[in-house]
Amino acid sequence: MMCHDEPTLLLYVDRELPEAERQAIGSHLGQCARCRALVAALEIEDRVLQGVLNDPWWSTTVPVTEVGAAAAVPLTRTRLVGALTGVVLSLALVRFLVESVGEIGMPTELAWLSPFRSEGLMNWLSSVVVYGAFQADVAASAAASAGRAALLVTAGLAVVMVMGRAAWRTGVVALMFVSALLAAAPSEAIEVRRSDASVTVPADQTVDDTLVAFGEITVIEGTINGDLIAAGRVVRVLGTVKGNVFAFAQTIEIEGAVEGGIFGFGQNVTTRGHATGSLYAFGQSVMVPASGRIDGNVTTFSQSAAIDGQVGRDVTAFGQRLDVQGTVERRVTSYGERVTLLGSARVGGGLTAHVGSRENVRIEPGATLAGTPDIHIREAAPSPYMTVSYYVRLLARMAAAFLTGWLLFWLVPAATAITLDTGPKLVRVVGAGALGAVATPILAVAVGITLVGLPIAIAVFFLWMVVLYLAKIVLAVVVGRALLGSHEHRGRQALLGLAVGLVALLLVVSLPYVGTLANVLFTVTGFGLIVIEVWRWYRAWPKRAGVPA
Amino acid sequence: MEPDPFPELFQQHRAQVLALCRRLLGSADSAEDATQDVFVRARQGHSRFDGSRPFANWVLSIASHHCVDLLRRRATESRLFGSEDVERAAVAVDGPSPLRALMAEELREGLRGALATLPARYRVPLVLAVYRDLSYQEIATTLGVTRSHVAVLICRAKQLLRLHLSRAEAAGRHQ
């Protein structure tokens, strides 16, 4: 008679076989020494396991591992290849979707907000800087109501945390948030006007408080006694704004008088009128035509900046080119490719130019300039791959990422157990990542525009950047584990996996051309992993905290 | 009104339930929470308790169900116990034979660690079979899978433990 395989013998040892089969095996064992030995071994095995499971160790020791880690599925190379293929395909799909949505769904006036476009990205970065650095006074005036809103939300969250019941928790949080915002908004006497077509303040009208306007076209012909905050495709100020102007639009034209500062975020920012404060402009092209007068500083972040009018203090330009034709009372500073002082230019405080070559600084005959121009030539950048500093920076980035990952493991041990699935789960991960990475900053601006939400917006932005940074580290953990073929999630193994994963990802990201795409891809996937993990943690949460003792 | 028997029953069986939860979950922390939850569930469902049978069996079966629910909720894959075919294919690949690895009783310590870190899908049926001494059919009902699936999972669990031990042994020899 033929010998039996191990699973069958295991069933025999565990007394899980029907009587007839049991007897047949019993008689076979009488004749077969090999099977007899195997059965004996399996019986010993059961006894050892019984002994181990009844060991008092189980009641005395601290947890060996997170449950999530134990449930995690190890990732093999085949799965990894499958996963990466999936990521590429899904990303292509996401990209396609985003682009087609950009074509049909996304309002054209908001297209410049898209972080998928370079000027969009530039706008995002500059917004962060401006919000952080220059808007402190506005933030202070909003702090009272925003503080109340934040307090309400926090209190609501605290209540929900204590009560903790999954079904209605989400609803309550959302409700609290909305009601807090609604409750806080009118307390600052802000007037909000919203229209699909245009928002207009006619010449004979005066708005006593801050006006927040959303419209395809916003035209201010009358007077606004507070600030103007406007978003849309076109924002034009023909009348008077006694406070500051914050404009987010494709085209921003200031032709009237602004008694505060101007903060313009848009493709084209043109100031023909008179601003008592300073102008901060972010956009493709920034112009102060001959009729324009800025009493304060002009700071531009733009591809091209043209100053034909008068500037009371300094001009600082970041961007490709700066042309000065008008009058600047103090210093002109440029960080860019090309600076031109045209014939009629008059600069009271000298010129500092950071450019690529001396020929790119042109001072036409007739231009008046105090002192000699201070020209700093940037070293022509050789191929980054040929410089030592590139590799030093690469190493530094590696080390920083590794330390951050270590810290992450220490703070959140479950992070070592994050796994990447193939198939529909992966699509979910990438989808969540793309959504989170793109939607979060848009949400932040949407909240930030309402003024009361400004601190919230800054916090959200900060969190977003943190998650963006962590995204690749988390992905590196997964990749590292797969490359090592390791099933262990803890201790030195996890750190080794992290190191291997980071090296692998950094190598791919550093490749010319493909690297950028890979970078986006990795970031989105890692972002998704974090989002899903946090979501799962949040879902499992009433079981950890909400049960009465 | 007769006194509430629950607090006393709770006291009597707490240690047993906690012990089972620890072994099923592999983590002492969540086992404490799970034990609380088990008694909350037991209290809610006490009308379904058949007084003629031992309370311990009843509450331990609630504990098994509860831990499986808990693991299912935290699982990375939609099916906590995977696919029977996939597991069967894995079993068919030759692993270390039980003859060798288990001779070494001094590897007990390593075995405990290996058990605690074994993926839940293998640990849970093994604990229910060896520690709770349930039949494959009872385990199948608790996990909501077929009896043959349970058999494969248990077989695979043992294979993985052997693999772990033989690796640990090899590593020990290297040092």
Short mmCIF file of C-alpha atoms in Angstrom, two decimals, chain A residues 6-7 10-11 13-18 37-38 41-42 44-46 48-74 79 417-419 421 425 487-488 490 533 536 539-540 542-545 547-549, chain B residues 19 22-23 25-30 33-34 36-37 40 66 70-71 73-78 80 91 96-99 102-103 105 108 111-113 115-121 123 126-127 129-131 133-137 147 151 154-155 158-159 161-162 164 167:
data_model
loop_
_atom_site.label_atom_id
_atom_site.label_comp_id
_atom_site.label_asym_id
_atom_site.label_seq_id
_atom_site.Cartn_x
_atom_site.Cartn_y
_atom_site.Cartn_z
CA GLU A 6 1.71 14.59 5.65
CA PRO A 7 -1.62 16.49 5.66
CA LEU A 10 -1.92 15.12 10.43
CA LEU A 11 -5.66 14.53 10.13
CA VAL A 13 -3.10 12.36 14.47
CA ASP A 14 -5.75 15.02 15.14
CA ARG A 15 -8.48 12.33 14.95
CA GLU A 16 -10.24 14.13 12.16
CA LEU A 17 -10.57 11.21 9.72
CA PRO A 18 -13.66 9.06 9.18
CA ALA A 37 8.01 7.71 12.45
CA LEU A 38 6.18 10.60 10.85
CA ALA A 41 6.87 13.05 15.20
CA LEU A 42 3.53 14.74 14.55
CA ILE A 44 5.36 14.94 19.64
CA GLU A 45 4.84 18.14 17.74
CA ASP A 46 1.30 18.47 19.06
CA VAL A 48 5.26 20.44 22.27
CA LEU A 49 2.80 22.97 20.88
CA GLN A 50 0.39 22.20 23.70
CA GLY A 51 3.17 22.76 26.20
CA VAL A 52 4.18 26.00 24.58
CA LEU A 53 0.62 27.30 24.39
CA ASN A 54 0.05 26.51 28.07
CA ASP A 55 3.30 28.19 29.04
CA PRO A 56 2.78 30.91 31.68
CA TRP A 57 4.92 33.14 29.44
CA TRP A 58 1.75 34.11 27.57
CA SER A 59 0.31 35.79 30.64
CA THR A 60 3.47 37.54 31.72
CA THR A 61 5.10 39.11 28.72
CA VAL A 62 4.47 42.32 26.93
CA PRO A 63 3.19 42.11 23.37
CA VAL A 64 5.65 40.66 20.95
CA THR A 65 4.12 42.32 17.97
CA GLU A 66 1.20 44.34 16.84
CA VAL A 67 -1.79 42.33 15.75
CA GLY A 68 -1.79 44.24 12.51
CA ALA A 69 1.77 43.10 11.90
CA ALA A 70 0.88 39.50 12.50
CA ALA A 71 -2.00 39.70 10.09
CA ALA A 72 0.13 41.30 7.43
CA VAL A 73 0.87 39.34 4.32
CA PRO A 74 4.50 39.09 3.31
CA ARG A 79 3.81 40.35 -5.91
CA ALA A 417 3.91 46.22 9.23
CA ILE A 418 2.36 48.24 6.43
CA THR A 419 1.97 46.10 3.35
CA ASP A 421 -1.49 44.64 -1.86
CA LYS A 425 -6.62 47.26 -2.93
CA HIS A 487 8.77 38.21 6.64
CA GLU A 488 10.06 39.80 9.80
CA ARG A 490 10.64 44.03 13.78
CA GLU A 533 -3.42 53.05 7.40
CA ARG A 536 -7.92 51.82 9.37
CA ARG A 539 -11.92 52.66 12.21
CA ALA A 540 -10.49 50.19 14.71
CA PRO A 542 -13.69 52.45 19.38
CA LYS A 543 -12.52 48.93 20.13
CA ARG A 544 -9.42 50.31 21.75
CA ALA A 545 -10.82 53.23 23.65
CA VAL A 547 -15.37 50.19 25.97
CA PRO A 548 -16.33 50.80 29.58
CA ALA A 549 -14.14 49.04 32.09
CA ALA B 19 -5.45 33.80 28.27
CA ARG B 22 -3.72 36.64 24.28
CA ARG B 23 -3.02 33.48 22.33
CA LEU B 25 -4.41 37.92 19.17
CA GLY B 26 -0.74 37.47 19.95
CA SER B 27 -0.66 40.85 21.66
CA ALA B 28 -1.16 41.39 25.37
CA ASP B 29 -2.41 44.94 25.03
CA SER B 30 -5.35 44.36 22.81
CA ASP B 33 -9.39 45.27 25.69
CA ALA B 34 -10.75 42.23 23.93
CA GLN B 36 -13.52 43.56 28.35
CA ASP B 37 -15.40 43.46 25.09
CA VAL B 40 -19.75 43.19 27.35
CA HIS B 66 -14.76 38.21 19.07
CA LEU B 70 -11.21 41.83 15.65
CA LEU B 71 -8.51 40.29 13.45
CA ARG B 73 -11.35 44.06 10.94
CA ARG B 74 -7.62 44.72 11.09
CA ALA B 75 -6.60 42.36 8.33
CA THR B 76 -4.83 43.79 5.33
CA GLU B 77 -6.61 41.44 2.96
CA SER B 78 -10.33 41.21 2.65
CA LEU B 80 -8.46 36.98 6.76
CA VAL B 91 1.46 23.08 1.88
CA PRO B 96 11.19 20.75 6.86
CA SER B 97 9.97 17.45 8.22
CA PRO B 98 8.60 17.37 11.75
CA LEU B 99 11.21 14.75 12.61
CA LEU B 102 10.95 19.30 17.00
CA MET B 103 13.61 17.16 18.52
CA GLU B 105 12.88 21.10 22.96
CA ARG B 108 10.73 26.14 23.04
CA LEU B 111 8.70 28.54 19.33
CA ARG B 112 6.74 30.83 21.65
CA GLY B 113 8.01 33.86 19.79
CA LEU B 115 3.74 31.41 17.57
CA ALA B 116 3.11 34.93 18.74
CA THR B 117 4.30 36.37 15.45
CA LEU B 118 2.71 33.78 13.20
CA PRO B 119 0.22 35.44 10.85
CA ALA B 120 -3.21 35.44 12.45
CA ARG B 121 -4.71 33.25 9.74
CA ARG B 123 -2.22 31.12 14.53
CA LEU B 126 -3.86 26.34 15.58
CA VAL B 127 -4.65 27.92 18.96
CA ALA B 129 -7.24 23.28 17.87
CA VAL B 130 -4.33 22.78 20.24
CA TYR B 131 -5.09 25.12 23.12
CA ASP B 133 -8.97 21.51 21.87
CA LEU B 134 -11.78 22.19 19.40
CA SER B 135 -12.56 19.89 16.49
CA TYR B 136 -11.88 21.06 12.94
CA GLN B 137 -15.63 21.37 12.40
CA ARG B 147 -13.49 22.24 7.45
CA ALA B 151 -7.14 21.44 8.00
CA ILE B 154 -3.34 24.08 10.58
CA CYS B 155 -0.99 22.04 8.44
CA LYS B 158 2.91 23.78 11.65
CA GLN B 159 5.05 23.95 8.52
CA LEU B 161 6.73 27.00 12.71
CA ARG B 162 9.11 24.25 11.66
CA HIS B 164 11.08 29.18 11.63
CA ARG B 167 16.11 28.77 10.41
#
